[in-house]
mmCIF file of C-alpha atoms and ligand atoms in Angstrom:
data_model
loop_
_atom_site.group_PDB
_atom_site.id
_atom_site.type_symbol
_atom_site.label_atom_id
_atom_site.label_comp_id
_atom_site.label_asym_id
_atom_site.label_seq_id
_atom_site.Cartn_x
_atom_site.Cartn_y
_atom_site.Cartn_z
ATOM 1 C CA MET A 1 -100.736 68.548 128.477
ATOM 2 C CA SER A 2 -96.978 68.443 128.881
ATOM 3 C CA ALA A 3 -94.889 67.981 125.752
ATOM 4 C CA LEU A 4 -92.979 64.762 125.257
ATOM 5 C CA LEU A 5 -90.893 66.019 122.366
ATOM 6 C CA GLU A 6 -89.923 69.596 121.705
ATOM 7 C CA LEU A 7 -87.705 71.158 119.081
ATOM 8 C CA ARG A 8 -86.917 74.755 119.913
ATOM 9 C CA GLY A 9 -85.382 77.005 117.301
ATOM 10 C CA VAL A 10 -83.549 74.113 115.670
ATOM 11 C CA ARG A 11 -81.104 74.999 112.948
ATOM 12 C CA ALA A 12 -79.173 72.346 111.045
ATOM 13 C CA ALA A 13 -76.704 72.277 108.188
ATOM 14 C CA TYR A 14 -74.911 69.905 105.849
ATOM 15 C CA ASP A 15 -71.348 71.105 105.434
ATOM 16 C CA ARG A 16 -71.940 74.823 105.578
ATOM 17 C CA ILE A 17 -75.316 74.872 103.933
ATOM 18 C CA THR A 18 -78.070 75.560 106.427
ATOM 19 C CA VAL A 19 -81.212 73.541 105.674
ATOM 20 C CA LEU A 20 -83.210 74.171 108.870
ATOM 21 C CA HIS A 21 -83.582 77.799 109.892
ATOM 22 C CA GLY A 22 -85.124 77.636 113.350
ATOM 23 C CA VAL A 23 -87.748 74.906 113.585
ATOM 24 C CA ASP A 24 -90.162 74.867 116.541
ATOM 25 C CA LEU A 25 -92.281 71.763 117.047
ATOM 26 C CA THR A 26 -94.042 70.238 120.025
ATOM 27 C CA VAL A 27 -95.613 66.784 120.314
ATOM 28 C CA GLY A 28 -97.557 65.752 123.382
ATOM 29 C CA PRO A 29 -98.492 62.271 124.604
ATOM 30 C CA GLY A 30 -101.318 60.772 122.585
ATOM 31 C CA GLN A 31 -100.890 63.374 119.878
ATOM 32 C CA VAL A 32 -100.203 62.924 116.161
ATOM 33 C CA VAL A 33 -98.331 65.840 114.632
ATOM 34 C CA ALA A 34 -97.860 65.902 110.861
ATOM 35 C CA LEU A 35 -94.820 67.629 109.410
ATOM 36 C CA LEU A 36 -95.575 68.315 105.773
ATOM 37 C CA GLY A 37 -93.851 70.067 102.943
ATOM 38 C CA PRO A 38 -92.385 69.693 99.477
ATOM 39 C CA ASN A 39 -89.280 67.797 98.415
ATOM 40 C CA GLY A 40 -86.112 68.972 100.057
ATOM 41 C CA ALA A 41 -87.890 71.172 102.610
ATOM 42 C CA GLY A 42 -85.931 69.578 105.461
ATOM 43 C CA LYS A 43 -88.507 67.152 106.862
ATOM 44 C CA THR A 44 -86.171 64.153 107.093
ATOM 45 C CA THR A 45 -83.444 66.361 108.522
ATOM 46 C CA THR A 46 -85.867 67.478 111.242
ATOM 47 C CA LEU A 47 -86.463 63.826 112.192
ATOM 48 C CA LYS A 48 -82.725 63.124 112.112
ATOM 49 C CA VAL A 49 -82.103 65.977 114.516
ATOM 50 C CA ALA A 50 -84.949 64.771 116.752
ATOM 51 C CA ALA A 51 -83.394 61.276 116.825
ATOM 52 C CA GLY A 52 -79.873 62.602 117.440
ATOM 53 C CA ILE A 53 -78.581 61.248 114.123
ATOM 54 C CA HIS A 54 -77.778 64.706 112.775
ATOM 55 C CA PRO A 55 -76.578 67.499 115.037
ATOM 56 C CA ALA A 56 -78.468 70.744 115.474
ATOM 57 C CA SER A 57 -76.159 73.691 114.796
ATOM 58 C CA SER A 58 -78.245 75.643 117.277
ATOM 59 C CA GLY A 59 -81.507 75.300 119.153
ATOM 60 C CA ARG A 60 -82.652 72.791 121.745
ATOM 61 C CA LEU A 61 -84.055 69.285 121.770
ATOM 62 C CA VAL A 62 -86.211 68.451 124.780
ATOM 63 C CA LEU A 63 -87.508 64.954 125.563
ATOM 64 C CA GLY A 64 -89.936 64.418 128.418
ATOM 65 C CA GLY A 65 -89.056 67.835 129.835
ATOM 66 C CA ARG A 66 -85.330 67.067 129.839
ATOM 67 C CA ASP A 67 -82.886 68.972 127.652
ATOM 68 C CA VAL A 68 -81.236 66.263 125.528
ATOM 69 C CA THR A 69 -79.564 68.508 122.961
ATOM 70 C CA GLY A 70 -76.462 66.736 121.640
ATOM 71 C CA ALA A 71 -77.375 63.356 123.154
ATOM 72 C CA ALA A 72 -76.348 60.243 121.197
ATOM 73 C CA PRO A 73 -79.041 58.349 119.255
ATOM 74 C CA ARG A 74 -78.590 55.347 121.545
ATOM 75 C CA ASP A 75 -79.309 57.445 124.630
ATOM 76 C CA LEU A 76 -82.352 59.022 123.011
ATOM 77 C CA ALA A 77 -83.586 55.534 122.081
ATOM 78 C CA ARG A 78 -83.133 54.464 125.703
ATOM 79 C CA ALA A 79 -85.147 57.490 126.764
ATOM 80 C CA GLY A 80 -88.054 56.240 124.626
ATOM 81 C CA LEU A 81 -87.499 57.729 121.207
ATOM 82 C CA CYS A 82 -87.983 55.510 118.147
ATOM 83 C CA LEU A 83 -87.369 56.527 114.525
ATOM 84 C CA ILE A 84 -88.818 54.479 111.689
ATOM 85 C CA PRO A 85 -86.883 55.744 108.703
ATOM 86 C CA GLU A 86 -88.000 56.081 105.125
ATOM 87 C CA GLY A 87 -87.497 52.729 103.426
ATOM 88 C CA ARG A 88 -88.823 50.914 106.501
ATOM 89 C CA GLY A 89 -85.648 49.528 108.003
ATOM 90 C CA VAL A 90 -86.577 45.865 108.008
ATOM 91 C CA PHE A 91 -84.085 43.106 107.172
ATOM 92 C CA PRO A 92 -85.324 41.751 103.828
ATOM 93 C CA ASN A 93 -83.459 38.439 103.963
ATOM 94 C CA LEU A 94 -84.679 37.540 107.431
ATOM 95 C CA SER A 95 -88.084 36.101 108.205
ATOM 96 C CA VAL A 96 -90.766 38.176 109.879
ATOM 97 C CA ARG A 97 -90.200 36.152 113.060
ATOM 98 C CA ASP A 98 -86.433 36.798 113.008
ATOM 99 C CA ASN A 99 -86.978 40.511 112.337
ATOM 100 C CA LEU A 100 -89.057 40.562 115.511
ATOM 101 C CA LEU A 101 -86.664 38.274 117.400
ATOM 102 C CA MET A 102 -83.872 40.821 116.917
ATOM 103 C CA MET A 103 -85.858 43.238 119.046
ATOM 104 C CA THR A 104 -85.255 41.068 122.125
ATOM 105 C CA PHE A 105 -82.171 43.281 122.579
ATOM 106 C CA THR A 106 -84.620 45.635 124.279
ATOM 107 C CA GLY A 107 -84.907 43.118 127.106
ATOM 108 C CA ARG A 108 -88.419 42.071 126.165
ATOM 109 C CA ALA A 109 -89.186 38.388 125.761
ATOM 110 C CA ARG A 110 -89.759 37.033 122.280
ATOM 111 C CA GLU A 111 -93.273 35.945 123.166
ATOM 112 C CA GLU A 112 -94.167 39.427 124.354
ATOM 113 C CA ILE A 113 -92.787 41.073 121.216
ATOM 114 C CA GLU A 114 -94.671 38.638 118.990
ATOM 115 C CA GLU A 115 -97.856 39.164 120.945
ATOM 116 C CA ILE A 116 -97.647 42.941 120.540
ATOM 117 C CA ALA A 117 -96.871 42.569 116.824
ATOM 118 C CA PHE A 118 -99.419 39.884 115.999
ATOM 119 C CA THR A 119 -102.230 41.449 118.010
ATOM 120 C CA ARG A 120 -101.894 44.767 116.244
ATOM 121 C CA PHE A 121 -101.014 43.300 112.845
ATOM 122 C CA PRO A 122 -102.589 39.818 112.559
ATOM 123 C CA VAL A 123 -101.352 39.448 108.980
ATOM 124 C CA LEU A 124 -97.778 39.314 110.316
ATOM 125 C CA ALA A 125 -98.627 36.127 112.226
ATOM 126 C CA LYS A 126 -99.695 34.522 108.974
ATOM 127 C CA ARG A 127 -96.448 35.617 107.364
ATOM 128 C CA ALA A 128 -94.184 34.781 110.309
ATOM 129 C CA GLY A 129 -91.980 32.360 108.364
ATOM 130 C CA GLN A 130 -91.794 34.449 105.207
ATOM 131 C CA THR A 131 -88.727 36.594 104.458
ATOM 132 C CA ALA A 132 -89.475 40.277 105.009
ATOM 133 C CA GLY A 133 -88.343 41.174 101.472
ATOM 134 C CA THR A 134 -91.202 39.133 100.022
ATOM 135 C CA LEU A 135 -93.900 40.938 102.030
ATOM 136 C CA SER A 136 -96.049 43.552 100.333
ATOM 137 C CA GLY A 137 -94.992 47.168 100.906
ATOM 138 C CA GLY A 138 -97.806 47.678 103.409
ATOM 139 C CA GLU A 139 -96.881 44.512 105.314
ATOM 140 C CA GLN A 140 -93.233 45.620 105.446
ATOM 141 C CA GLN A 141 -94.352 48.913 106.916
ATOM 142 C CA MET A 142 -96.438 47.017 109.498
ATOM 143 C CA LEU A 143 -93.358 44.968 110.388
ATOM 144 C CA ALA A 144 -91.319 48.160 110.770
ATOM 145 C CA LEU A 145 -94.012 49.580 113.057
ATOM 146 C CA ALA A 146 -94.154 46.333 115.034
ATOM 147 C CA ARG A 147 -90.370 46.423 115.501
ATOM 148 C CA GLY A 148 -90.685 49.994 116.688
ATOM 149 C CA LEU A 149 -93.436 49.095 119.150
ATOM 150 C CA ALA A 150 -91.208 46.395 120.625
ATOM 151 C CA THR A 151 -89.055 49.214 122.019
ATOM 152 C CA ASP A 152 -92.075 50.506 123.967
ATOM 153 C CA PRO A 153 -91.579 54.016 122.592
ATOM 154 C CA ALA A 154 -92.780 57.190 124.254
ATOM 155 C CA VAL A 155 -92.120 59.097 121.038
ATOM 156 C CA LEU A 156 -92.460 57.607 117.569
ATOM 157 C CA LEU A 157 -90.971 59.370 114.543
ATOM 158 C CA LEU A 158 -92.283 58.152 111.187
ATOM 159 C CA ASP A 159 -90.728 59.136 107.868
ATOM 160 C CA GLU A 160 -92.923 58.877 104.756
ATOM 161 C CA LEU A 161 -94.975 55.903 105.846
ATOM 162 C CA SER A 162 -97.003 56.154 102.647
ATOM 163 C CA MET A 163 -94.059 55.881 100.259
ATOM 164 C CA GLY A 164 -94.974 53.665 97.310
ATOM 165 C CA LEU A 165 -98.176 52.326 98.885
ATOM 166 C CA ALA A 166 -101.732 52.326 97.585
ATOM 167 C CA PRO A 167 -104.057 54.893 99.231
ATOM 168 C CA LEU A 168 -106.206 52.230 100.918
ATOM 169 C CA VAL A 169 -103.135 50.571 102.443
ATOM 170 C CA VAL A 170 -101.906 53.954 103.662
ATOM 171 C CA ALA A 171 -105.301 54.735 105.197
ATOM 172 C CA ARG A 172 -105.226 51.434 107.129
ATOM 173 C CA LEU A 173 -101.687 52.054 108.339
ATOM 174 C CA TYR A 174 -102.670 55.487 109.592
ATOM 175 C CA GLU A 175 -105.619 53.972 111.478
ATOM 176 C CA GLN A 176 -103.045 51.866 113.307
ATOM 177 C CA VAL A 177 -100.869 54.916 113.913
ATOM 178 C CA ALA A 178 -103.886 56.710 115.407
ATOM 179 C CA GLU A 179 -104.452 53.755 117.750
ATOM 180 C CA ILE A 180 -100.800 53.722 118.770
ATOM 181 C CA ALA A 181 -101.052 57.439 119.589
ATOM 182 C CA ALA A 182 -104.286 56.819 121.506
ATOM 183 C CA SER A 183 -102.320 54.514 123.804
ATOM 184 C CA GLY A 184 -100.327 57.589 124.888
ATOM 185 C CA VAL A 185 -97.423 57.648 122.426
ATOM 186 C CA ALA A 186 -96.371 61.002 120.947
ATOM 187 C CA VAL A 187 -96.186 60.576 117.164
ATOM 188 C CA LEU A 188 -94.428 62.890 114.720
ATOM 189 C CA VAL A 189 -95.156 61.957 111.108
ATOM 190 C CA VAL A 190 -93.351 63.306 108.076
ATOM 191 C CA GLU A 191 -95.207 63.160 104.782
ATOM 192 C CA GLN A 192 -94.774 64.888 101.471
ATOM 193 C CA PHE A 193 -98.345 64.279 100.381
ATOM 194 C CA ALA A 194 -100.710 65.358 103.060
ATOM 195 C CA ALA A 195 -104.107 63.811 102.516
ATOM 196 C CA ALA A 196 -103.475 60.480 104.195
ATOM 197 C CA VAL A 197 -102.134 61.800 107.452
ATOM 198 C CA LEU A 198 -104.344 64.873 107.829
ATOM 199 C CA GLY A 199 -107.277 62.597 108.604
ATOM 200 C CA ILE A 200 -105.658 61.483 111.867
ATOM 201 C CA ALA A 201 -103.382 64.412 112.735
ATOM 202 C CA ASP A 202 -104.214 66.626 115.725
ATOM 203 C CA HIS A 203 -101.804 69.261 114.547
ATOM 204 C CA ALA A 204 -99.942 69.954 111.320
ATOM 205 C CA ALA A 205 -96.906 72.031 110.420
ATOM 206 C CA VAL A 206 -95.887 73.042 106.910
ATOM 207 C CA LEU A 207 -92.157 73.196 106.323
ATOM 208 C CA VAL A 208 -90.875 75.117 103.318
ATOM 209 C CA ARG A 209 -87.160 75.592 102.650
ATOM 210 C CA GLY A 210 -86.277 74.871 106.247
ATOM 211 C CA ARG A 211 -88.867 77.161 107.831
ATOM 212 C CA ILE A 212 -92.250 76.377 109.304
ATOM 213 C CA GLU A 213 -94.578 78.551 107.275
ATOM 214 C CA ARG A 214 -97.735 77.610 109.086
ATOM 215 C CA GLN A 215 -98.833 75.380 111.896
ATOM 216 C CA GLY A 216 -102.123 74.618 113.548
ATOM 217 C CA SER A 217 -105.054 72.259 113.372
ATOM 218 C CA PRO A 218 -105.400 70.512 109.998
ATOM 219 C CA ASP A 219 -108.302 72.719 108.944
ATOM 220 C CA ASP A 220 -109.422 73.974 105.558
ATOM 221 C CA GLY A 221 -106.995 76.909 105.604
ATOM 222 C CA LEU A 222 -104.057 74.592 106.064
ATOM 223 C CA ARG A 223 -105.324 72.216 103.383
ATOM 224 C CA ALA A 224 -105.767 75.104 100.948
ATOM 225 C CA GLU A 225 -102.260 76.331 101.657
ATOM 226 C CA LEU A 226 -100.850 72.858 101.077
ATOM 227 C CA SER A 227 -102.610 72.406 97.773
ATOM 228 C CA SER A 228 -101.417 75.785 96.506
ATOM 229 C CA LEU A 229 -97.902 74.916 97.671
ATOM 230 C CA TYR A 230 -97.843 71.649 95.744
ATOM 231 C CA LEU A 231 -99.530 73.114 92.678
ATOM 232 C CA GLY A 232 -97.044 75.967 92.790
ATOM 233 C CA SER A 233 -94.070 73.633 92.979
ATOM 234 C CA ALA A 234 -95.313 71.209 90.307
HETATM 235 P P1 ATP B 1 -87.657 64.630 100.761
HETATM 236 O O1 ATP B 1 -89.114 64.539 100.940
HETATM 237 O O2 ATP B 1 -87.229 64.822 99.340
HETATM 238 O O3 ATP B 1 -86.872 63.565 101.486
HETATM 239 P P2 ATP B 1 -87.117 66.448 102.925
HETATM 240 O O4 ATP B 1 -88.092 67.525 103.185
HETATM 241 O O5 ATP B 1 -87.131 65.259 103.801
HETATM 242 O O6 ATP B 1 -87.244 66.027 101.426
HETATM 243 P P3 ATP B 1 -84.335 66.620 103.581
HETATM 244 O O7 ATP B 1 -84.051 65.230 103.121
HETATM 245 O O8 ATP B 1 -84.334 66.890 105.021
HETATM 246 O O9 ATP B 1 -85.706 67.132 102.972
HETATM 247 O O10 ATP B 1 -83.304 67.593 102.848
HETATM 248 C C1 ATP B 1 -83.239 68.994 103.101
HETATM 249 C C2 ATP B 1 -82.099 69.589 102.291
HETATM 250 O O11 ATP B 1 -80.859 69.064 102.780
HETATM 251 C C3 ATP B 1 -82.133 69.254 100.810
HETATM 252 O O12 ATP B 1 -81.716 70.376 100.087
HETATM 253 C C4 ATP B 1 -81.136 68.117 100.675
HETATM 254 O O13 ATP B 1 -80.554 68.125 99.404
HETATM 255 C C5 ATP B 1 -80.123 68.449 101.749
HETATM 256 N N1 ATP B 1 -79.503 67.233 102.295
HETATM 257 C C6 ATP B 1 -80.144 66.197 102.859
HETATM 258 N N2 ATP B 1 -79.284 65.244 103.259
HETATM 259 C C7 ATP B 1 -78.042 65.699 102.940
HETATM 260 C C8 ATP B 1 -76.718 65.184 103.103
HETATM 261 N N3 ATP B 1 -76.502 64.017 103.694
HETATM 262 N N4 ATP B 1 -75.683 65.942 102.647
HETATM 263 C C9 ATP B 1 -75.910 67.131 102.058
HETATM 264 N N5 ATP B 1 -77.124 67.683 101.872
HETATM 265 C C10 ATP B 1 -78.190 66.984 102.313
#
C-alpha cells in the first residue's frame, strides 16, 4: 500500500524552542493512524506541520508520493489535505445549512454537499435551520466533519475529536471516522486520551516530548505503555 501522507524526520520549533525532534509518520489510504501522547507532547504541532500551517525546521512532508515540504496550506488543501482543528471550526452564528453552503467554494454544488452531509449525519438535516452554536458538541463535530468531507479529502487530519464529549458520542463519531477511512481516505487522528480511537485505529504512535516513543498496532503492549504514561504524568 502506498502512503498518502508521510512525515519524515520532521523537526519543528516555536521561536528557538524545538518541540518536534524528528517525527516519522506514515498514513496510507483507508488507514486510521492515531497519534497519542500527553499534554504538550507536540501532537497539534505535528498536524500543523502536516497541513502547512507551521513550518518544519527540517525533515520532509510527502503527500501522495510528492514532496510538498514548505507548500502553502492552500496548496496542500487543493492537493486533498483537510485539517479539522481542535474546537471544530464551525461558524456558531450561522445555520447548519449556511455552514455547509460556504463549502461551495470547493466547486461542489450545494445539493451535493448537503447530500453527503445529511446521508452520513442524518441529524444535521433535522437541524439544518438551527445556528451551529446551538448544536450539541457531538453535532458540531459532525458538522465539522461534514464540512471537511465537502472538500473530498484524500487525507483527513483530526485534532482531539473527543474534546468535551461524552464517551458514547465519541464512540459514534469514531464509527463514522472508520467509515470515512473505509472509503479510501487516509486519516490521522490526534487524541490525548486513547481509548476511544484505539478501537478503530490500524496503527498508533505515542508522542512524548516531541519524539515518537513507540509505534505499531494498537495492541496490549501499546495500551499498557499509554496507561503507565498517563498515570506517570498525573
Ligand atoms: P495539547 O494536547 O495540550 O494540545 P499537544 O501534544 O497538541 O498538546 P502542542 O500544542 O503541539 O502539543 O505543543 C507542543 C509544545 O509547543 C508545547 O510545549 C507548547 O507549549 C508549545 N507551543 C505550542 N504552540 C505554541 C506557540 N504558538 N508558541 C509557542 N509555543 C507553542
